Short mmCIF file of C-alpha atoms and ligand atoms in Angstrom, two decimals:
data_model
loop_
_atom_site.label_atom_id
_atom_site.label_comp_id
_atom_site.label_asym_id
_atom_site.label_seq_id
_atom_site.Cartn_x
_atom_site.Cartn_y
_atom_site.Cartn_z
CA MET A 106 -21.55 -5.92 6.13
CA ASN A 107 -22.02 -5.14 2.42
CA ILE A 108 -18.71 -4.99 0.57
CA LEU A 109 -17.69 -3.76 -2.87
CA ILE A 110 -14.38 -4.78 -4.42
CA LEU A 111 -13.15 -2.83 -7.45
CA GLY A 112 -11.21 -4.77 -10.07
CA GLY A 113 -11.45 -7.94 -12.12
CA GLY A 114 -8.20 -9.88 -11.98
CA GLY A 115 -6.67 -12.68 -9.95
CA ARG A 116 -5.88 -10.23 -7.16
CA GLU A 117 -9.55 -9.32 -6.82
CA HIS A 118 -10.66 -12.97 -7.02
CA SER A 119 -8.34 -13.75 -4.11
CA LEU A 120 -9.64 -10.75 -2.14
CA ALA A 121 -13.21 -11.94 -2.78
CA TRP A 122 -12.29 -15.50 -1.74
CA ALA A 123 -10.84 -14.29 1.56
CA VAL A 124 -13.60 -11.77 2.31
CA MET A 125 -16.32 -14.36 1.71
CA GLN A 126 -14.88 -16.64 4.38
CA ASN A 127 -15.50 -14.03 7.04
CA PRO A 128 -18.96 -14.22 8.66
CA ARG A 129 -19.05 -10.41 8.82
CA CYS A 130 -19.54 -10.39 5.03
CA ASP A 131 -23.28 -10.37 4.25
CA ARG A 132 -23.13 -9.33 0.61
CA LEU A 133 -20.18 -8.99 -1.76
CA ILE A 134 -20.21 -7.24 -5.13
CA VAL A 135 -17.16 -7.16 -7.40
CA ALA A 136 -16.93 -4.65 -10.24
CA PRO A 137 -16.29 -5.68 -12.94
CA GLY A 138 -15.15 -9.15 -11.72
CA ASN A 139 -14.55 -12.07 -14.08
CA ALA A 140 -15.99 -15.54 -14.79
CA GLY A 141 -14.41 -17.10 -11.70
CA ILE A 142 -15.66 -14.35 -9.41
CA ALA A 143 -19.12 -14.45 -11.00
CA ALA A 144 -19.34 -18.14 -10.08
CA VAL A 145 -19.14 -17.28 -6.38
CA THR A 146 -20.64 -13.82 -5.93
CA GLU A 147 -22.36 -10.86 -7.63
CA CYS A 148 -20.50 -8.90 -10.30
CA ALA A 149 -21.44 -5.44 -11.56
CA SER A 150 -20.50 -3.46 -14.60
CA LEU A 151 -19.12 -0.11 -13.45
CA ASN A 152 -16.54 2.42 -14.59
CA THR A 153 -14.17 1.87 -11.68
CA GLU A 154 -12.14 5.00 -12.45
CA ASP A 155 -15.16 7.30 -12.17
CA GLY A 156 -15.29 8.20 -8.47
CA GLY A 157 -18.76 9.76 -8.74
CA ALA A 158 -20.21 6.65 -10.40
CA VAL A 159 -18.57 4.31 -7.87
CA ALA A 160 -19.81 6.41 -4.92
CA GLU A 161 -23.36 6.52 -6.34
CA PHE A 162 -23.33 2.76 -6.93
CA ALA A 163 -22.01 2.10 -3.42
CA VAL A 164 -24.59 4.33 -1.73
CA SER A 165 -27.50 2.93 -3.76
CA ASN A 166 -26.44 -0.64 -2.91
CA SER A 167 -26.00 0.11 0.82
CA VAL A 168 -22.29 -0.74 0.62
CA ASP A 169 -20.47 -0.36 3.94
CA PHE A 170 -16.90 -0.94 2.81
CA VAL A 171 -15.08 -0.56 -0.53
CA ILE A 172 -11.81 -2.35 -1.29
CA VAL A 173 -9.94 -0.86 -4.24
CA GLY A 174 -7.85 -3.51 -6.04
CA PRO A 175 -5.84 -1.82 -8.84
CA GLU A 176 -3.90 1.44 -8.87
CA ALA A 177 -5.79 3.22 -11.67
CA PRO A 178 -8.89 4.11 -9.60
CA LEU A 179 -6.61 5.32 -6.78
CA ALA A 180 -4.63 7.49 -9.20
CA ALA A 181 -7.96 8.88 -10.43
CA GLY A 182 -9.02 9.88 -6.89
CA VAL A 183 -11.77 7.29 -6.41
CA ALA A 184 -10.86 6.77 -2.72
CA ASP A 185 -11.22 10.54 -2.12
CA ARG A 186 -14.70 10.56 -3.66
CA LEU A 187 -15.78 7.56 -1.61
CA ARG A 188 -14.56 9.12 1.64
CA ASP A 189 -16.24 12.41 0.72
CA ALA A 190 -19.46 10.40 0.38
CA GLY A 191 -18.96 9.04 3.90
CA LEU A 192 -17.95 5.53 2.81
CA LEU A 193 -15.21 3.42 4.36
CA CYS A 194 -12.60 2.63 1.75
CA LEU A 195 -9.33 0.69 1.61
CA GLY A 196 -7.02 2.73 -0.60
CA PRO A 197 -5.02 5.94 -0.41
CA SER A 198 -6.05 9.40 -1.54
CA ARG A 199 -5.02 10.60 -5.01
CA LYS A 200 -2.25 12.66 -3.45
CA ALA A 201 -0.84 9.77 -1.40
CA ALA A 202 -1.17 7.45 -4.43
CA ARG A 203 1.61 9.50 -6.01
CA LEU A 204 3.91 7.01 -4.30
CA GLU A 205 3.10 4.73 -7.25
CA VAL A 206 2.11 7.32 -9.83
CA SER A 207 5.43 9.21 -9.76
CA LYS A 208 8.84 7.59 -9.31
CA ARG A 209 10.33 11.04 -8.69
CA PHE A 210 7.86 11.72 -5.88
CA THR A 211 8.85 8.50 -4.09
CA LYS A 212 12.54 9.30 -4.45
CA GLU A 213 11.95 12.76 -2.98
CA ILE A 214 10.08 11.23 -0.02
CA CYS A 215 12.98 8.79 0.54
CA ASP A 216 15.54 11.58 0.42
CA ALA A 217 13.51 13.75 2.78
CA CYS A 218 13.42 11.04 5.47
CA GLY A 219 16.71 9.28 4.75
CA ALA A 220 15.15 5.98 3.61
CA PRO A 221 17.77 3.81 1.87
CA THR A 222 17.28 3.59 -1.90
CA ALA A 223 19.41 3.80 -5.06
CA ALA A 224 21.05 7.13 -6.00
CA TRP A 225 18.95 8.81 -8.67
CA ALA A 226 18.54 11.72 -11.03
CA HIS A 227 15.47 13.10 -12.75
CA PHE A 228 15.13 14.40 -16.33
CA SER A 229 12.51 16.23 -18.36
CA ASP A 230 14.35 16.11 -21.68
CA ALA A 231 16.19 13.44 -23.65
CA GLU A 232 19.41 15.39 -24.10
CA SER A 233 20.20 15.81 -20.41
CA ALA A 234 19.20 12.19 -19.75
CA ARG A 235 21.54 11.02 -22.53
CA ASP A 236 24.40 13.13 -21.09
CA HIS A 237 23.79 11.56 -17.70
CA VAL A 238 23.89 8.03 -19.15
CA ALA A 239 27.13 8.85 -20.97
CA ALA A 240 28.71 9.87 -17.64
CA THR A 241 27.33 6.95 -15.58
CA ASP A 242 28.61 3.41 -15.01
CA THR A 243 26.41 0.53 -16.16
CA PRO A 244 24.29 -1.36 -15.31
CA VAL A 245 21.85 1.46 -14.76
CA VAL A 246 18.08 1.55 -14.33
CA VAL A 247 15.93 3.79 -16.54
CA LYS A 248 12.40 4.39 -15.26
CA ALA A 249 9.47 6.24 -16.77
CA ASP A 250 8.24 8.59 -14.06
CA GLY A 251 4.53 7.76 -14.53
CA LEU A 252 2.29 4.68 -14.57
CA ALA A 253 3.31 2.48 -17.49
CA GLY A 254 1.50 -0.80 -16.83
CA GLY A 255 4.67 -2.67 -15.82
CA LYS A 256 6.60 -1.57 -18.95
CA GLY A 257 8.25 1.51 -17.51
CA VAL A 258 11.41 0.03 -15.94
CA ILE A 259 14.45 -0.95 -18.01
CA VAL A 260 17.47 -2.48 -16.31
CA ALA A 261 20.16 -1.56 -18.85
CA GLU A 262 23.32 -3.71 -18.77
CA ASP A 263 25.11 -1.34 -21.16
CA ARG A 264 24.96 2.30 -22.32
CA GLU A 265 23.44 1.42 -25.68
CA THR A 266 20.40 -0.18 -23.99
CA ALA A 267 20.10 2.74 -21.55
CA LEU A 268 20.22 5.30 -24.37
CA ALA A 269 17.61 3.34 -26.35
CA ALA A 270 15.37 3.32 -23.24
CA VAL A 271 15.79 7.09 -22.80
CA ASP A 272 15.03 7.72 -26.48
CA GLY A 273 12.02 5.39 -26.42
CA MET A 274 10.51 7.00 -23.33
CA PHE A 275 11.04 10.58 -24.46
CA GLY A 276 9.96 9.53 -27.98
CA GLY A 277 6.50 8.69 -26.60
CA ALA A 278 6.70 4.87 -26.50
CA LEU A 279 4.94 4.91 -23.12
CA GLY A 280 2.70 7.92 -23.75
CA THR A 281 2.63 10.55 -21.03
CA ALA A 282 4.17 8.11 -18.50
CA GLY A 283 7.56 8.74 -20.13
CA THR A 284 7.55 12.52 -20.44
CA GLU A 285 9.73 12.53 -17.32
CA VAL A 286 12.40 9.94 -16.61
CA VAL A 287 14.26 8.83 -13.49
CA ILE A 288 17.68 7.21 -13.87
CA GLU A 289 18.92 5.18 -10.91
CA ASP A 290 22.04 3.31 -9.94
CA PHE A 291 21.63 -0.45 -10.24
CA MET A 292 21.14 -2.24 -6.90
CA ALA A 293 22.42 -5.80 -6.57
CA GLY A 294 20.69 -8.31 -4.30
CA GLU A 295 17.50 -10.35 -4.10
CA GLU A 296 14.16 -8.62 -4.59
CA ALA A 297 11.15 -9.29 -2.35
CA SER A 298 8.00 -7.46 -1.33
CA LEU A 299 6.66 -6.40 2.02
CA PHE A 300 2.95 -5.64 2.39
CA VAL A 301 1.86 -3.20 5.05
CA LEU A 302 -1.54 -1.88 6.06
CA CYS A 303 -1.46 1.77 7.10
CA ASP A 304 -4.34 3.72 8.62
CA GLY A 305 -2.64 7.11 8.57
CA THR A 306 -1.11 6.55 12.01
CA THR A 307 -0.36 2.86 12.57
CA ALA A 308 1.53 0.61 10.12
CA LEU A 309 0.94 -3.15 10.35
CA PRO A 310 2.99 -5.58 8.23
CA ILE A 311 0.73 -8.35 6.89
CA GLY A 312 3.08 -10.53 4.91
CA THR A 313 5.98 -10.94 2.55
CA ALA A 314 6.17 -12.43 -0.95
CA GLN A 315 8.44 -12.90 -3.93
CA ASP A 316 7.22 -12.91 -7.49
CA HIS A 317 8.76 -13.90 -10.81
CA LYS A 318 8.45 -11.00 -13.24
CA ARG A 319 10.09 -12.61 -16.28
CA ALA A 320 8.07 -14.71 -18.71
CA HIS A 321 10.40 -17.70 -18.96
CA GLU A 322 12.09 -20.22 -16.74
CA GLY A 323 15.28 -19.21 -14.95
CA ASP A 324 13.88 -15.67 -14.72
CA SER A 325 14.67 -15.00 -18.37
CA GLY A 326 12.69 -13.40 -21.19
CA PRO A 327 10.52 -10.30 -21.23
CA ASN A 328 9.06 -8.62 -18.16
CA THR A 329 5.45 -9.44 -17.30
CA GLY A 330 3.02 -8.44 -14.58
CA GLY A 331 4.21 -11.54 -12.69
CA MET A 332 4.25 -15.24 -13.61
CA GLY A 333 4.03 -16.66 -10.11
CA ALA A 334 4.65 -15.83 -6.47
CA TYR A 335 5.17 -17.38 -3.09
CA SER A 336 4.82 -16.33 0.53
CA PRO A 337 6.61 -15.96 2.87
CA ALA A 338 9.76 -14.65 1.19
CA PRO A 339 12.67 -16.34 3.03
CA VAL A 340 15.06 -13.49 2.19
CA LEU A 341 12.75 -11.02 3.94
CA ASN A 342 13.16 -12.68 7.34
CA PRO A 343 11.77 -11.07 10.53
CA LYS A 344 15.03 -9.19 11.19
CA VAL A 345 15.19 -7.70 7.68
CA GLU A 346 11.46 -6.90 7.88
CA ARG A 347 11.90 -5.05 11.18
CA ARG A 348 14.71 -2.97 9.72
CA ALA A 349 12.71 -2.25 6.57
CA MET A 350 9.77 -1.09 8.69
CA ASP A 351 12.02 1.11 10.87
CA GLU A 352 14.26 2.51 8.14
CA ILE A 353 11.93 2.72 5.10
CA VAL A 354 8.21 2.21 5.67
CA ARG A 355 7.61 4.19 8.88
CA PRO A 356 9.87 7.14 7.95
CA CYS A 357 8.22 7.46 4.50
CA LEU A 358 4.73 7.28 6.03
CA ALA A 359 5.73 9.92 8.60
CA GLU A 360 7.03 12.16 5.81
CA LEU A 361 3.74 11.82 3.92
CA ALA A 362 1.78 12.68 7.08
CA ARG A 363 4.09 15.65 7.71
CA ARG A 364 3.21 16.92 4.20
CA GLY A 365 -0.50 16.72 5.03
CA THR A 366 -1.17 13.62 2.92
CA PRO A 367 -1.38 10.70 5.38
CA TYR A 368 -1.41 7.28 3.76
CA GLN A 369 -4.38 4.98 4.31
CA GLY A 370 -4.46 1.64 2.54
CA VAL A 371 -2.14 -1.17 1.48
CA LEU A 372 1.46 -0.21 0.91
CA TYR A 373 3.53 -2.57 -1.21
CA ALA A 374 7.22 -1.97 -0.62
CA GLY A 375 9.39 -3.55 -3.31
CA LEU A 376 12.76 -4.10 -1.62
CA MET A 377 16.24 -5.09 -2.77
CA ILE A 378 17.88 -7.13 -0.05
CA SER A 379 21.60 -7.60 0.26
CA GLU A 380 23.64 -8.64 3.31
CA GLY A 381 20.60 -8.43 5.58
CA MET A 382 19.75 -4.87 4.59
CA ALA A 383 16.80 -3.71 2.52
CA ARG A 384 16.76 -0.76 0.14
CA LEU A 385 13.62 0.55 -1.53
CA VAL A 386 13.12 -0.31 -5.21
CA GLU A 387 9.60 1.09 -5.48
CA PHE A 388 6.35 1.60 -3.66
CA ASN A 389 3.00 0.48 -5.03
CA VAL A 390 -0.24 1.64 -3.48
CA ARG A 391 -2.13 -1.67 -3.74
CA PHE A 392 -1.64 -5.39 -3.31
CA GLY A 393 0.64 -7.00 -5.88
CA ASP A 394 -0.79 -9.34 -8.48
CA PRO A 395 -0.08 -12.31 -8.12
CA GLU A 396 1.40 -11.62 -4.65
CA CYS A 397 -2.07 -10.89 -3.24
CA GLN A 398 -3.18 -14.40 -4.20
CA VAL A 399 -0.59 -16.04 -1.92
CA LEU A 400 -1.14 -13.53 0.89
CA MET A 401 -4.91 -14.11 0.82
CA ALA A 402 -4.42 -17.90 0.67
CA ARG A 403 -2.49 -17.62 3.94
CA LEU A 404 -4.59 -14.96 5.69
CA GLY A 405 -8.04 -16.32 4.81
CA GLY A 406 -11.06 -14.67 6.44
CA GLN A 407 -9.05 -12.49 8.86
CA ALA A 408 -8.00 -10.40 5.84
CA LEU A 409 -11.38 -8.67 5.97
CA ASP A 410 -10.97 -7.73 9.65
CA LEU A 411 -7.49 -6.36 8.97
CA MET A 412 -8.52 -4.35 5.89
CA TYR A 413 -11.60 -3.01 7.68
CA ALA A 414 -9.55 -1.97 10.72
CA CYS A 415 -7.20 -0.19 8.33
CA ALA A 416 -10.01 1.76 6.66
CA ALA A 417 -11.62 2.55 10.03
CA GLY A 418 -8.38 3.87 11.57
CA GLU A 419 -8.28 1.05 14.15
CA LEU A 420 -5.11 -0.77 13.17
CA ASP A 421 -3.60 -0.21 16.62
CA LEU A 422 -6.09 -2.83 17.86
CA ALA A 423 -5.48 -5.32 15.03
CA ARG A 424 -3.26 -8.43 15.14
CA VAL A 425 -2.30 -10.87 12.39
CA ASN A 426 -2.67 -14.55 13.31
CA TRP A 427 -0.11 -16.40 11.25
CA ALA A 428 -0.07 -20.12 10.67
CA LYS A 429 3.37 -21.59 9.94
CA ASP A 430 2.34 -22.22 6.34
CA HIS A 431 3.52 -21.43 2.83
CA ALA A 432 1.59 -20.55 -0.30
CA LEU A 433 2.58 -20.56 -3.95
CA THR A 434 0.74 -19.52 -7.09
CA VAL A 435 1.45 -20.42 -10.71
CA VAL A 436 0.19 -17.94 -13.30
CA MET A 437 -1.27 -19.59 -16.39
CA ALA A 438 -0.98 -17.14 -19.27
CA ALA A 439 -2.11 -17.06 -22.91
CA LYS A 440 0.65 -18.13 -25.33
CA GLY A 441 2.31 -14.97 -26.62
CA TYR A 442 1.85 -12.98 -23.39
CA PRO A 443 3.34 -10.44 -22.56
CA GLY A 444 3.42 -9.78 -26.32
CA GLU A 445 0.45 -10.38 -28.60
CA TYR A 446 -1.91 -13.16 -27.60
CA MET A 447 -5.31 -14.52 -28.55
CA THR A 448 -8.41 -14.31 -26.42
CA GLY A 449 -11.49 -16.52 -26.63
CA SER A 450 -9.80 -19.94 -26.38
CA ARG A 451 -11.77 -22.53 -24.41
CA ILE A 452 -10.43 -23.65 -21.00
CA ARG A 453 -11.41 -27.18 -19.98
CA GLY A 454 -10.93 -29.01 -16.71
CA LEU A 455 -12.18 -26.24 -14.41
CA GLU A 456 -15.48 -28.07 -13.89
CA LYS A 457 -13.63 -31.01 -12.31
CA PHE A 458 -11.88 -28.74 -9.81
CA HIS A 459 -13.28 -28.51 -6.29
CA GLY A 460 -11.25 -26.12 -4.20
CA ASP A 461 -10.57 -26.16 -0.49
CA SER A 462 -8.45 -23.96 1.77
CA ASN A 463 -5.26 -25.58 0.45
CA HIS A 464 -6.13 -25.64 -3.28
CA ILE A 465 -7.59 -22.58 -4.98
CA MET A 466 -7.92 -21.75 -8.67
CA PHE A 467 -8.17 -17.98 -8.93
CA HIS A 468 -9.36 -16.54 -12.23
CA ALA A 469 -7.38 -13.61 -13.59
CA GLY A 470 -8.61 -13.05 -17.14
CA THR A 471 -11.59 -15.25 -17.95
CA ALA A 472 -15.09 -14.81 -19.35
CA LEU A 473 -18.12 -17.04 -19.77
CA ARG A 474 -19.12 -17.94 -23.32
CA ASP A 475 -21.72 -20.52 -24.41
CA SER A 476 -21.73 -21.85 -20.85
CA GLY A 477 -17.98 -22.50 -20.93
CA THR A 478 -14.98 -20.56 -19.64
CA VAL A 479 -12.76 -18.79 -22.16
CA ALA A 480 -9.52 -16.81 -21.88
CA ALA A 481 -10.14 -13.07 -21.83
CA GLY A 482 -6.71 -11.64 -20.99
CA GLY A 483 -2.97 -12.26 -20.97
CA ARG A 484 -2.77 -13.69 -17.46
CA VAL A 485 -5.72 -16.05 -17.22
CA LEU A 486 -5.63 -18.40 -14.21
CA ASN A 487 -3.67 -18.59 -10.94
CA ALA A 488 -3.22 -22.14 -9.66
CA THR A 489 -2.69 -21.48 -5.95
CA ALA A 490 -1.94 -23.82 -3.08
CA ARG A 491 -0.95 -23.83 0.56
CA GLY A 492 1.22 -26.34 2.38
CA ASP A 493 3.28 -26.91 5.49
CA THR A 494 6.39 -26.34 3.37
CA LEU A 495 7.03 -24.36 0.21
CA ALA A 496 7.79 -27.63 -1.59
CA GLU A 497 4.38 -29.01 -0.62
CA ALA A 498 2.64 -25.81 -1.75
CA ALA A 499 4.52 -25.96 -5.07
CA GLU A 500 3.65 -29.62 -5.66
CA ARG A 501 -0.03 -28.91 -5.01
CA ALA A 502 -0.11 -25.77 -7.17
CA TYR A 503 1.50 -27.58 -10.11
CA ALA A 504 -0.94 -30.49 -9.74
CA LEU A 505 -3.76 -27.93 -10.10
CA ALA A 506 -2.20 -26.29 -13.15
CA ASP A 507 -1.51 -29.68 -14.76
CA GLY A 508 -5.18 -30.60 -14.37
CA ILE A 509 -6.27 -27.78 -16.68
CA ASP A 510 -6.78 -28.60 -20.36
CA TRP A 511 -5.88 -25.40 -22.18
CA PRO A 512 -3.54 -25.89 -25.16
CA GLU A 513 -3.47 -22.16 -25.88
CA GLY A 514 -1.92 -21.38 -22.47
CA TYR A 515 1.51 -21.72 -20.89
CA TYR A 516 3.12 -21.46 -17.46
CA ARG A 517 6.56 -21.50 -15.92
CA ARG A 518 7.57 -24.74 -14.25
CA ASP A 519 10.06 -23.20 -11.81
CA ILE A 520 8.07 -20.83 -9.59
CA GLY A 521 9.85 -20.61 -6.23
CA TRP A 522 13.15 -21.99 -7.56
CA ARG A 523 15.37 -19.70 -5.50
CA SER A 524 13.84 -20.89 -2.25
CA LEU A 525 13.26 -24.48 -3.33
CA GLY A 526 16.90 -24.84 -4.21
CA GLY A 527 16.12 -25.84 -7.82
N1 LIG B 703 3.53 -8.43 -9.40
C1 LIG B 703 3.98 -7.11 -9.48
C2 LIG B 703 2.96 -6.08 -9.25
O1 LIG B 703 1.83 -6.35 -8.88
O2 LIG B 703 3.27 -4.90 -9.42
#
């Protein structure tokens, strides 16, 4: 099978790593990829948000299956173009991708099927949003309706912060993402993510994870794309997962199908869990990054069979074979991230690293320069490990991170602290 993966971060490196372990994979191309991916397979330069260009590339390279990593190509309708061209593709249609593209849309789907989520209101102008904040208890959550690259959610402890968020969003701080705003009640609890493959009819849960969104230890500091993750998420135990599937995931998928936009792809349900009950925080229409890295570390080569069955509409025949293992990833980021940071700094120590199924160094934002690896993004490397226990996975992942000589980078030392009891 010839496979094309779209994207170039740690998520896509982990997808490539898993796919390449499956003997069904004959040829793998990743577009655009990064230095770590280029060391193990072909990379191609391609505008991944141009559905016509991706379809043409896939057909001319005899690609059988396309896996879309990030949300932007899905929001741009790339999966629709690929299916129109007769290609198998993992990723929802542009219309179904609205689950991530519009917070309001997701809330409407939840309300239509009774899925538990926070009470909400939607605003198209600053004045009504400000009036709402003035009449609402804090904390409150202010969300830009559109895609804002992880910057569109403000948990406001007080009215002043909420009003500043409203003014910033309607003032254009997030571009068109903030022209509409959703304001939600704050939900207390512990947040975790459930990943589900959906083929339009069948929904198959394929793992749980927890990430650390804040930049600094103790979950403090600014929000990032994620500074580390681990799987499974203890708080999302089998009982909570079953309820989440029955009360949130399946009803929302049924509502989408009822509206004529069945969902086909990976569904990432961000859940707030309290007293054994999950409520929906958000849906994303892709694997999380860095959550994908720990899911792939645990699934290995079977991930390809599962994703293919999803794209082919054969999930009713698919089964996940779980080992009783744990995985943890530590994100190594450029100093300054998520604010301003430098690119181009040299990363040493990678050449000494020889991975195996328990120790994997995924590249997130790297490039090759003068035959060495340099940082090319904010999140740069993902030191990832598996173990029989979470503590063993953490010890191994930190040993990997500590073996890298990169003075211009930093990483949190407490990934997994909630579950490790630290
Ligand atoms: N790690 C959070 C996300 O991928 O959205």
